[in-house]
GROMACS .gro file of C-alpha atoms in nm:
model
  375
    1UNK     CA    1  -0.775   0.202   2.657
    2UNK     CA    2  -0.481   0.240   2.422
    3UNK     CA    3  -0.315   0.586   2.403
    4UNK     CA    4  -0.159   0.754   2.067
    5UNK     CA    5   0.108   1.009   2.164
    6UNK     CA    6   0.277   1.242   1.921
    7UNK     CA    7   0.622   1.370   1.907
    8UNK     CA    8   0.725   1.659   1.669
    9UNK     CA    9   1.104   1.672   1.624
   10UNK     CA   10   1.305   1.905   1.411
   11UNK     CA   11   1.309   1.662   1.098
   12UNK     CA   12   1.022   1.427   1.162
   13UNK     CA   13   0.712   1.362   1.374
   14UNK     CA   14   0.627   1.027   1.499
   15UNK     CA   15   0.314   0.919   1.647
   16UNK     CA   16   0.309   0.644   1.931
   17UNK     CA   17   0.028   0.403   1.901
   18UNK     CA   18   0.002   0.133   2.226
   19UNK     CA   19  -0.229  -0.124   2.178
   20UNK     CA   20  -0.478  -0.188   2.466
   21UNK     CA   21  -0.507  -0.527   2.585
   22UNK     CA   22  -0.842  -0.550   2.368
   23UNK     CA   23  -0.639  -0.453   2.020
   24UNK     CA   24  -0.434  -0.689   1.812
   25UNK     CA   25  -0.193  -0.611   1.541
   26UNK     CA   26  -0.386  -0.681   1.175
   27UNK     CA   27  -0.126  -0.897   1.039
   28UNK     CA   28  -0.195  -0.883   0.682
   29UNK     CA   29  -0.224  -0.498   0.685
   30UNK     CA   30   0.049  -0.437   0.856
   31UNK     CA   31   0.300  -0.623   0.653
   32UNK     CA   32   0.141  -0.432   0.382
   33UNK     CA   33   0.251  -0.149   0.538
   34UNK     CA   34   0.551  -0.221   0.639
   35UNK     CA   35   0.679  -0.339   0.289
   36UNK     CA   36   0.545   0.037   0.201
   37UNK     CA   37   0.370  -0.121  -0.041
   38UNK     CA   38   0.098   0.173  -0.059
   39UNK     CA   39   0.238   0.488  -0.166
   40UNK     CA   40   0.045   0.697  -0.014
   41UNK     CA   41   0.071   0.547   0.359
   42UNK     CA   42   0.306   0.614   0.590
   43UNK     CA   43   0.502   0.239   0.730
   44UNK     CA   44   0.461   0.116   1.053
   45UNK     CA   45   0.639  -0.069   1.264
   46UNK     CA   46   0.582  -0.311   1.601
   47UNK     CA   47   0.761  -0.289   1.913
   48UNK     CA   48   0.729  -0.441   2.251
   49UNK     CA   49   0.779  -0.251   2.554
   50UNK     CA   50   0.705  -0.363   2.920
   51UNK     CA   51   0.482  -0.639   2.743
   52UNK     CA   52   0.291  -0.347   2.564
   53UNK     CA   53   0.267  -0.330   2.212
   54UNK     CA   54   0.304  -0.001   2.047
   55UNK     CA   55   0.282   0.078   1.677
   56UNK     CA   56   0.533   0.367   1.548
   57UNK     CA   57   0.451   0.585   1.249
   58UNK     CA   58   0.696   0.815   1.171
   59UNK     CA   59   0.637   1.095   0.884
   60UNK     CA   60   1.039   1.287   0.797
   61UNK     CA   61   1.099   1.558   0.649
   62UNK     CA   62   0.714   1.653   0.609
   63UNK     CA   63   0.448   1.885   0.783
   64UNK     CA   64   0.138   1.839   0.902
   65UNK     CA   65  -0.180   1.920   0.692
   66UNK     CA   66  -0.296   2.161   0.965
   67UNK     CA   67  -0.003   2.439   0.929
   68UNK     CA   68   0.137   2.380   0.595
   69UNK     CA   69  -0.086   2.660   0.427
   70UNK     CA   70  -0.041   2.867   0.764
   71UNK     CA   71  -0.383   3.060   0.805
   72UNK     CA   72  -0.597   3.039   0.500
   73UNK     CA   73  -0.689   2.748   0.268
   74UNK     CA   74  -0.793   2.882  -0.083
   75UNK     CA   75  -1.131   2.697  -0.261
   76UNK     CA   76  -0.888   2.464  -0.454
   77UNK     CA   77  -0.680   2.382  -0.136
   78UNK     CA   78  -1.005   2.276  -0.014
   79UNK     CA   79  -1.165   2.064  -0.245
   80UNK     CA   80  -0.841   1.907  -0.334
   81UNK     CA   81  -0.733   1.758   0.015
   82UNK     CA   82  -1.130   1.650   0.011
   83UNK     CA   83  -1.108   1.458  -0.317
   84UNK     CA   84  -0.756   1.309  -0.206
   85UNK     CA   85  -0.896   1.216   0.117
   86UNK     CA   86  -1.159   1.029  -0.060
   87UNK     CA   87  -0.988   0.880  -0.309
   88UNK     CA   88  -0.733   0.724  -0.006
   89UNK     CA   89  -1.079   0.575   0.175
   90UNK     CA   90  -1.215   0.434  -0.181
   91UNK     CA   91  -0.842   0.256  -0.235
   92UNK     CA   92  -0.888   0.105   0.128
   93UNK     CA   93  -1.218  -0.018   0.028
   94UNK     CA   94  -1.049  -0.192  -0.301
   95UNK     CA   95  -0.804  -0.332  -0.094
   96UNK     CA   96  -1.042  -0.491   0.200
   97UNK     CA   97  -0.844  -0.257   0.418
   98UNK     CA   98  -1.065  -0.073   0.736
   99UNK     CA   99  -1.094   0.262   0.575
  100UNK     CA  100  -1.182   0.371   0.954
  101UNK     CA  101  -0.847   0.309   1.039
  102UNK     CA  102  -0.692   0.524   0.885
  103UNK     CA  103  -0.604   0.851   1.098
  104UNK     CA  104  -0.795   1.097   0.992
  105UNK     CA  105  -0.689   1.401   1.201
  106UNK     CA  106  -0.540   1.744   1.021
  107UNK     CA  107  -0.218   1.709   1.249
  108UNK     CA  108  -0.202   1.372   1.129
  109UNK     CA  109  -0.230   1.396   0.778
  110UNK     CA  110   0.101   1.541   0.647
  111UNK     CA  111   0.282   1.647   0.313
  112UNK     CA  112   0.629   1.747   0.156
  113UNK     CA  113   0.541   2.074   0.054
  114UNK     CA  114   0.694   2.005  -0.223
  115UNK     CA  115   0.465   1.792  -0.449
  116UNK     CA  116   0.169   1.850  -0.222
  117UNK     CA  117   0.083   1.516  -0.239
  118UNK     CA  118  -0.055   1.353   0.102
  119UNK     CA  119   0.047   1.079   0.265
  120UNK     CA  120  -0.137   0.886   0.558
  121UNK     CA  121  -0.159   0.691   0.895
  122UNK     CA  122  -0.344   0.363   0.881
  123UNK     CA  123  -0.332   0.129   1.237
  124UNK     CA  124  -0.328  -0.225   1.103
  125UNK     CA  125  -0.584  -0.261   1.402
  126UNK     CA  126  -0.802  -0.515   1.507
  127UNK     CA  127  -1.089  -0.409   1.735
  128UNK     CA  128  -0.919  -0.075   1.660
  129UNK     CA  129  -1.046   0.135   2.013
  130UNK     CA  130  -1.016   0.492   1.859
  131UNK     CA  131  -1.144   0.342   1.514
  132UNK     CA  132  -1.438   0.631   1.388
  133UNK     CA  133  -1.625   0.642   1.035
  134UNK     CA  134  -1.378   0.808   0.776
  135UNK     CA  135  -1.637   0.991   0.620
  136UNK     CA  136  -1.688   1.214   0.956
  137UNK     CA  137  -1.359   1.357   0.915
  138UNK     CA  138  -1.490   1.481   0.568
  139UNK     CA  139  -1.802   1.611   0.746
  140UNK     CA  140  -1.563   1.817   0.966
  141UNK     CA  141  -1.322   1.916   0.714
  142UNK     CA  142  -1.485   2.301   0.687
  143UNK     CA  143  -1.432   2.271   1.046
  144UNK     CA  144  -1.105   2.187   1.107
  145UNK     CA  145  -0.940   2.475   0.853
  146UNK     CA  146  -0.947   2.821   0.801
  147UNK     CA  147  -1.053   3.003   0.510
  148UNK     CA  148  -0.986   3.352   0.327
  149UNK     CA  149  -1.210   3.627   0.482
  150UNK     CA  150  -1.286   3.738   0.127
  151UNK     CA  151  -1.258   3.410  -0.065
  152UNK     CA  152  -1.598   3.250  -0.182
  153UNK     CA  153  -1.778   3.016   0.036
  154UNK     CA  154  -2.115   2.937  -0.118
  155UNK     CA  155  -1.983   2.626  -0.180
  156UNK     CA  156  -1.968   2.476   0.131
  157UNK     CA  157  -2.318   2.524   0.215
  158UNK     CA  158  -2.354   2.272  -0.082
  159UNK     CA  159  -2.081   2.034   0.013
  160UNK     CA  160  -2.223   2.070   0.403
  161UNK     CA  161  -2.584   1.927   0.261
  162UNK     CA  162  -2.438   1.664   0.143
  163UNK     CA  163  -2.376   1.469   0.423
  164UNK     CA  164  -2.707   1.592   0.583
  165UNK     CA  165  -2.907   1.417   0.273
  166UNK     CA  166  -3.079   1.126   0.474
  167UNK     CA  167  -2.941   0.889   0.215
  168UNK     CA  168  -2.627   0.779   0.408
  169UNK     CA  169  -2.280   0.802   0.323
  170UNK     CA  170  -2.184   0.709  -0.029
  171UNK     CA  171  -1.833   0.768  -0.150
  172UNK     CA  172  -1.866   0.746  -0.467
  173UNK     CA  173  -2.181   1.015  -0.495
  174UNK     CA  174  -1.913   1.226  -0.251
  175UNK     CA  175  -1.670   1.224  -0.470
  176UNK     CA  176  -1.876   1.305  -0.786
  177UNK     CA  177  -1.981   1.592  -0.581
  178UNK     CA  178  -1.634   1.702  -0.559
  179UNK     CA  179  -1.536   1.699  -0.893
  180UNK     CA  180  -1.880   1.905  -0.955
  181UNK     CA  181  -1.734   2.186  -0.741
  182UNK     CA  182  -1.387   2.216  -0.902
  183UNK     CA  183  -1.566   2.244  -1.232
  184UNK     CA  184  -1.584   1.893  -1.295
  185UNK     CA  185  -1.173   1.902  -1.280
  186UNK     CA  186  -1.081   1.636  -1.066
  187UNK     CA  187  -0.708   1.574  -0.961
  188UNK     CA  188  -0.547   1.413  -1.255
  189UNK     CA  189  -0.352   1.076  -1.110
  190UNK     CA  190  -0.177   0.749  -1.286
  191UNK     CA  191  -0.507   0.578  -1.171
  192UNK     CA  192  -0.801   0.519  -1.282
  193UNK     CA  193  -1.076   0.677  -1.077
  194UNK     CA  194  -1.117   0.376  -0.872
  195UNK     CA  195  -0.826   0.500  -0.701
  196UNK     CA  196  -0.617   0.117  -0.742
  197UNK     CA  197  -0.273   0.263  -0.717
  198UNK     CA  198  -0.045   0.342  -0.425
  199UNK     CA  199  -0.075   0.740  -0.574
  200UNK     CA  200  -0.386   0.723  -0.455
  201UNK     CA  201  -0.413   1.045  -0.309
  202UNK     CA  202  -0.296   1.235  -0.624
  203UNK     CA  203  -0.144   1.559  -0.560
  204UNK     CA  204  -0.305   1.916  -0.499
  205UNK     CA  205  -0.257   2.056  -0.853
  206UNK     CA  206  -0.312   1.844  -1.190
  207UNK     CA  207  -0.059   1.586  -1.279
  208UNK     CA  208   0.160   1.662  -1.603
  209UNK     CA  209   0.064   1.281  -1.783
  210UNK     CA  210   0.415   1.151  -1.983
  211UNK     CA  211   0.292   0.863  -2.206
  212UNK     CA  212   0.526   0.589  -2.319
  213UNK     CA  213   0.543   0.440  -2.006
  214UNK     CA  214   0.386   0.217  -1.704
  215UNK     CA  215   0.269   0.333  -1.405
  216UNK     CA  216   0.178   0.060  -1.136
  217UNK     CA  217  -0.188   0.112  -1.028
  218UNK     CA  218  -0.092  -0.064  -0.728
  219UNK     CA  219   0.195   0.069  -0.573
  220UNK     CA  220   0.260   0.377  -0.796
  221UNK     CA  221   0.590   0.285  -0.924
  222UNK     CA  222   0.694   0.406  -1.251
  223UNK     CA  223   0.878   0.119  -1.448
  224UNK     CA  224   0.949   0.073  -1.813
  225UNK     CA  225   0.690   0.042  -2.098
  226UNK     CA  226   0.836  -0.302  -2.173
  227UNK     CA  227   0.792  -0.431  -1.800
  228UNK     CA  228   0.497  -0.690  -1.752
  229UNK     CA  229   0.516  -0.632  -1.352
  230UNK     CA  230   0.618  -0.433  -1.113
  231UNK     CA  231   0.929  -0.537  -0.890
  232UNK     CA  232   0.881  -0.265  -0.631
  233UNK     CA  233   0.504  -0.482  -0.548
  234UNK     CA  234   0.449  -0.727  -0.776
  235UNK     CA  235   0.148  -0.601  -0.955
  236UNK     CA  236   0.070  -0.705  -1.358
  237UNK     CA  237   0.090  -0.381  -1.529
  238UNK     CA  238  -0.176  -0.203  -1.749
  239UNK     CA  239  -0.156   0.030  -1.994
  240UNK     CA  240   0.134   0.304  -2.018
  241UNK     CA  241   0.106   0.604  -1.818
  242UNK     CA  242   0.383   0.810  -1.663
  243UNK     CA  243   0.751   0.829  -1.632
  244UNK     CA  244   1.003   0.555  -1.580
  245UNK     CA  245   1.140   0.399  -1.310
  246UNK     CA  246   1.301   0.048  -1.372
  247UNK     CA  247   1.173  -0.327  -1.351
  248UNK     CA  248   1.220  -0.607  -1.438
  249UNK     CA  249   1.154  -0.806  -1.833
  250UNK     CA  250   1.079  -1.143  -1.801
  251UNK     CA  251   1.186  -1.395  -2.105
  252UNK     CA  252   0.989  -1.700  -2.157
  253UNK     CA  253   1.326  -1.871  -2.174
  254UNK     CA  254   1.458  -1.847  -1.817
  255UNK     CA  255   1.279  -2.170  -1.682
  256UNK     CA  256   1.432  -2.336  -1.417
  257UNK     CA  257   1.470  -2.683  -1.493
  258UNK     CA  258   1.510  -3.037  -1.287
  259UNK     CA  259   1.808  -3.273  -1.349
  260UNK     CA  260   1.637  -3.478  -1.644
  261UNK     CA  261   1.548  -3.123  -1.805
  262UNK     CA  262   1.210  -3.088  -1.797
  263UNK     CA  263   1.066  -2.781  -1.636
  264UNK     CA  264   0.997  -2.774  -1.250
  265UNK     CA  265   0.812  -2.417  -1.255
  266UNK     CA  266   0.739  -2.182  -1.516
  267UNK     CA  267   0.806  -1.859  -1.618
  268UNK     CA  268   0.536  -1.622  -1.751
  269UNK     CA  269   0.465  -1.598  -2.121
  270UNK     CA  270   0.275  -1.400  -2.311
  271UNK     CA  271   0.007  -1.669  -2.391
  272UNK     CA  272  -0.016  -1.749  -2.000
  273UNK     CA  273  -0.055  -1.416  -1.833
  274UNK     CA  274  -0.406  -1.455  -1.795
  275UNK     CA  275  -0.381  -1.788  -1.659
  276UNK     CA  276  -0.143  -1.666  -1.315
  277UNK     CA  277  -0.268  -1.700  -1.007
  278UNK     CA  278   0.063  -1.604  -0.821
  279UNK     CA  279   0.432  -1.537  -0.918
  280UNK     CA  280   0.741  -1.527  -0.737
  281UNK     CA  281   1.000  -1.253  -0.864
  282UNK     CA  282   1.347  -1.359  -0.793
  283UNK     CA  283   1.502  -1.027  -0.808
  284UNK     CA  284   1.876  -1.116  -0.893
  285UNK     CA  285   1.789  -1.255  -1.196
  286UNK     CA  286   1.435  -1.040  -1.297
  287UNK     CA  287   1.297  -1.398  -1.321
  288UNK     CA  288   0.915  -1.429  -1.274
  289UNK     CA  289   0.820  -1.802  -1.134
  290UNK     CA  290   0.491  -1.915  -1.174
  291UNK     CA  291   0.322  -2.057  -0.816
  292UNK     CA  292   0.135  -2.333  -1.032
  293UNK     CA  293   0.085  -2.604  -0.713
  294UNK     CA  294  -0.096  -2.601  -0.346
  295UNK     CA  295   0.279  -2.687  -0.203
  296UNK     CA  296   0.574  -2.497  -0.370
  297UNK     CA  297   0.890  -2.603  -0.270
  298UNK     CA  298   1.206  -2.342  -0.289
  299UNK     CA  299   1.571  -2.480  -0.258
  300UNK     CA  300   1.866  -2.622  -0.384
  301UNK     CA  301   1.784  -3.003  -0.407
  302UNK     CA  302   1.675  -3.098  -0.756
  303UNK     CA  303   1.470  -3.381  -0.680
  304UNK     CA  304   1.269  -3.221  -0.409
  305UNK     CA  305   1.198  -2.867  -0.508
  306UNK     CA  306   0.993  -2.698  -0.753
  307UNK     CA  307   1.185  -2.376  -0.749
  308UNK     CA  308   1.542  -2.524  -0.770
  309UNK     CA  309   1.814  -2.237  -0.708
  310UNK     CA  310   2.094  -2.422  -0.700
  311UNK     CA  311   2.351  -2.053  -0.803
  312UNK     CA  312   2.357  -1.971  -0.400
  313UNK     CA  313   2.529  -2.165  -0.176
  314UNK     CA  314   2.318  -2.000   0.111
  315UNK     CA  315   1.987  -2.173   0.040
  316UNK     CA  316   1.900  -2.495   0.201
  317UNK     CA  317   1.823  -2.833   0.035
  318UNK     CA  318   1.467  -2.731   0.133
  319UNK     CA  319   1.432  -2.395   0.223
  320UNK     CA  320   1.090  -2.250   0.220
  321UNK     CA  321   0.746  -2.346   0.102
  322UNK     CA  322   0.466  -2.146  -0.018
  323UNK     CA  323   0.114  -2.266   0.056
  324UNK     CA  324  -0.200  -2.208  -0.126
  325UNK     CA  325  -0.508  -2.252   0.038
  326UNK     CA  326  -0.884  -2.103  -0.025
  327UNK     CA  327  -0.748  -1.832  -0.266
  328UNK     CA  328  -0.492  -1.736  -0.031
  329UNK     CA  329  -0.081  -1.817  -0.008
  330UNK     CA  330   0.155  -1.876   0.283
  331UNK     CA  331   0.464  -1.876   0.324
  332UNK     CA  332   0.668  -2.162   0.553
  333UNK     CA  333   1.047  -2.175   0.670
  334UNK     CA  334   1.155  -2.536   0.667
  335UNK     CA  335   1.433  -2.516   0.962
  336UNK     CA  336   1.678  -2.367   0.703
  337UNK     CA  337   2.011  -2.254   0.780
  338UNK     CA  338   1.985  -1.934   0.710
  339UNK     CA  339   1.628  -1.835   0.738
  340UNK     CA  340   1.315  -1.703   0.548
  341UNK     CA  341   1.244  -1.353   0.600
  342UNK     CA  342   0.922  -1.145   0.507
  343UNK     CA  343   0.938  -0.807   0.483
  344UNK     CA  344   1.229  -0.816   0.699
  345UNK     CA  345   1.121  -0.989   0.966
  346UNK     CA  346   1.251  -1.318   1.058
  347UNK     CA  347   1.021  -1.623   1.038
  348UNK     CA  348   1.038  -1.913   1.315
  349UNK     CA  349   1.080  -2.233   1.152
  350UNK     CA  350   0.746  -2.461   1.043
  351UNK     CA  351   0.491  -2.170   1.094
  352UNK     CA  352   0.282  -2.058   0.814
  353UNK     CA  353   0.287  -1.639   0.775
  354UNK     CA  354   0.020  -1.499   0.517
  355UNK     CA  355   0.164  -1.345   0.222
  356UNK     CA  356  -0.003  -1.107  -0.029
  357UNK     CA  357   0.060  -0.909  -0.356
  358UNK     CA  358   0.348  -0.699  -0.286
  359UNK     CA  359   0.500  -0.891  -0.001
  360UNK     CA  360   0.938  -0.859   0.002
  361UNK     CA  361   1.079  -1.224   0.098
  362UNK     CA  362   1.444  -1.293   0.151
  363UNK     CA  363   1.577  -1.670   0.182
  364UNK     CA  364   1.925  -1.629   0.320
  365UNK     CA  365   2.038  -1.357   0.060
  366UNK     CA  366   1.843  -1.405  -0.210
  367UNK     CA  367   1.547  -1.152  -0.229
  368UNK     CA  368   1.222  -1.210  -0.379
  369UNK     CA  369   0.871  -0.998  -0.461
  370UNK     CA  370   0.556  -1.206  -0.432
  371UNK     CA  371   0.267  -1.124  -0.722
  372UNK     CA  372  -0.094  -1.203  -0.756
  373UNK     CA  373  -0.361  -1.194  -1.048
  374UNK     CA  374  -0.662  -1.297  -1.107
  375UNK     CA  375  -0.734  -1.609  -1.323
   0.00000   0.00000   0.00000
């Protein structure tokens, strides 16, 4: 069986994960994760050693969950890391990510001390050995803390018969439960309560809510109220919500045409946002391509590319493809010169890599986000 180890240094902690020979890397997950496309997880990364693998997580600059509040966790503490902790499981659910992945230990759940917001482990595990039901950690939360000798603690016999019902686990029934303790106050977030954004976790007091602006209820980025999607992951924005970070405005003028002038791909409108299925972000230029065919060819040759980007003299006649197949998209170096990257990793030449909503891809220098909605 795999081992995790766990080394505390004076500005960061980093746990050791090596895979057993049973375990295999998750690929999709973990290039989610390593694009730190979710907020509120900590990135991973792969390395070989001695023809192991072993999966780094490294947390800087923050403390572990267990001795932040030092001796005594107050009734708020309490029901706050529980309804974060829930809300993180219910956005792995959204996501079709293994919610019993995630590492669900009080050493191994940290925060800033600063905004007391959490942040988490997640393995991007298959056949994940030390894999256990999320929802026993929140079983064992009363546990695994202390509380004030004098503080109030009639509430936990109520939140302990909870999970001894007989009806199962049910997160959402948990959660309502939660909310019923703090006085039907839950922890204010940009998200709705399905928990969809990277902020997932919310913080341990109520958010202060700014209006005039978009929050993405993906990643968590804040970007401008004009912005139709996010550039940190890609998402299609909703309604306004918090403070603003920056993004990019996309004009239905900046089509990229082919030598006769008619358009090759199309950029997002107003009247087709609905329509998308995918859309490439070329971030140089805050240009947002529609993927509108099952082969979409990227390069600098006119005649053979749907995505023509003939400005850099570093992309290849035909660079890269992206592949769509049974709802989902790949992405395909074709033996350029200077190579396709996703989420920084290089990609050997002719081999399909699964891309998703959020993924970072480079060809040569030229950096794109990759976007997906719903028709």
């Amino acid at each position: 069986m795999g081992e995790i180890l766990l080394e505390n240094k004076k500005d960061r902690i980093t746990l050791t994960n090596t895979l057993s020979s049973a375990e295999s890397i998750n690929e999709r997950v973990y290039n989610a994760l390593s694009s730190e496309m979710f907020e509120t997880l900590l990135p991973v990364t792969v390395k070989e050693k001695r023809k192991e693998t072993v999966l780094e997580c490294t947390a800087r600059d923050m403390m572990p969950l267990c001795s932040y509040y030092g001796s005594a966790f107050t009734k708020r503490q309490f029901l706050n890391i529980a309804y974060m902790i829930a809300q993180q499981i219910k956005f792995c659910e959204k996501n079709m990510v293994n919610a019993d992945n995630l590492d669900l230990r009080s050493d191994r759940i940290f925060t800033d001390g600063k905004t007391n917001a959490l942040k988490f482990v997640l393995w991007p595990i298959v056949n994940n050995e030390h894999c256990k039901p999320a929802y026993l950690f929140l079983k064992q939360l009363p546990d695994e803390i202390a509380f004030g000798v004098y503080d109030d603690k009639d509430y936990l016999n109520e939140y302990r018969a909870f999970f001894e019902n007989g009806r199962g686990f049910n997160i959402n029934e948990f959660e309502r439960l939660v909310s019923r303790l703090k006085d039907g106050q839950p922890t204010e977030s940009c998200s709705d309560n399905n928990g969809q954004n990277g902020n997932t976790g919310g913080t341990m007091e109520n958010t202060r809510i700014v209006p005039q602006v978009r929050c993405c209820e993906n990643c968590g980025a804040e970007n401008e109220l004009s912005s139709k999607f996010c550039l940190k992951c890609g998402s299609k924005l909703g309604e306004a919500v918090n403070s603003a970070e920056y993004t990019a405005d996309v004009n239905a003028s900046d089509n990229v045409t082919a030598a006769d002038g008619s358009p090759l791909t199309q950029v997002l409108s107003d009247n087709e946002e609905n329509a998308v299925s995918a859309v490439l972000l070329r971030i140089s230029t805050a240009q947002a391509v529609v993927i509108n065919k099952p082969v979409f060819v990227i390069g600098s040759r006119e005649n053979e590319c749907d995505l023509v980007i003939s400005d850099n003299k570093f992309i290849s006649r035909r660079h890269a493809e992206i592949i769509a197949k049974n709802g989902r998209y790949y992405i395909v170096d074709c033996g350029s010169t200077n190579k396709t990257y996703l989420n920084g990793r290089a990609l050997p030449p002719c081999t399909e890599a699964e891309i998703f909503k959020g993924a970072k891809i480079r060809l040569a220098n030229e950096d794109f986000t990759f976007a997906t909605e719903l028709r």
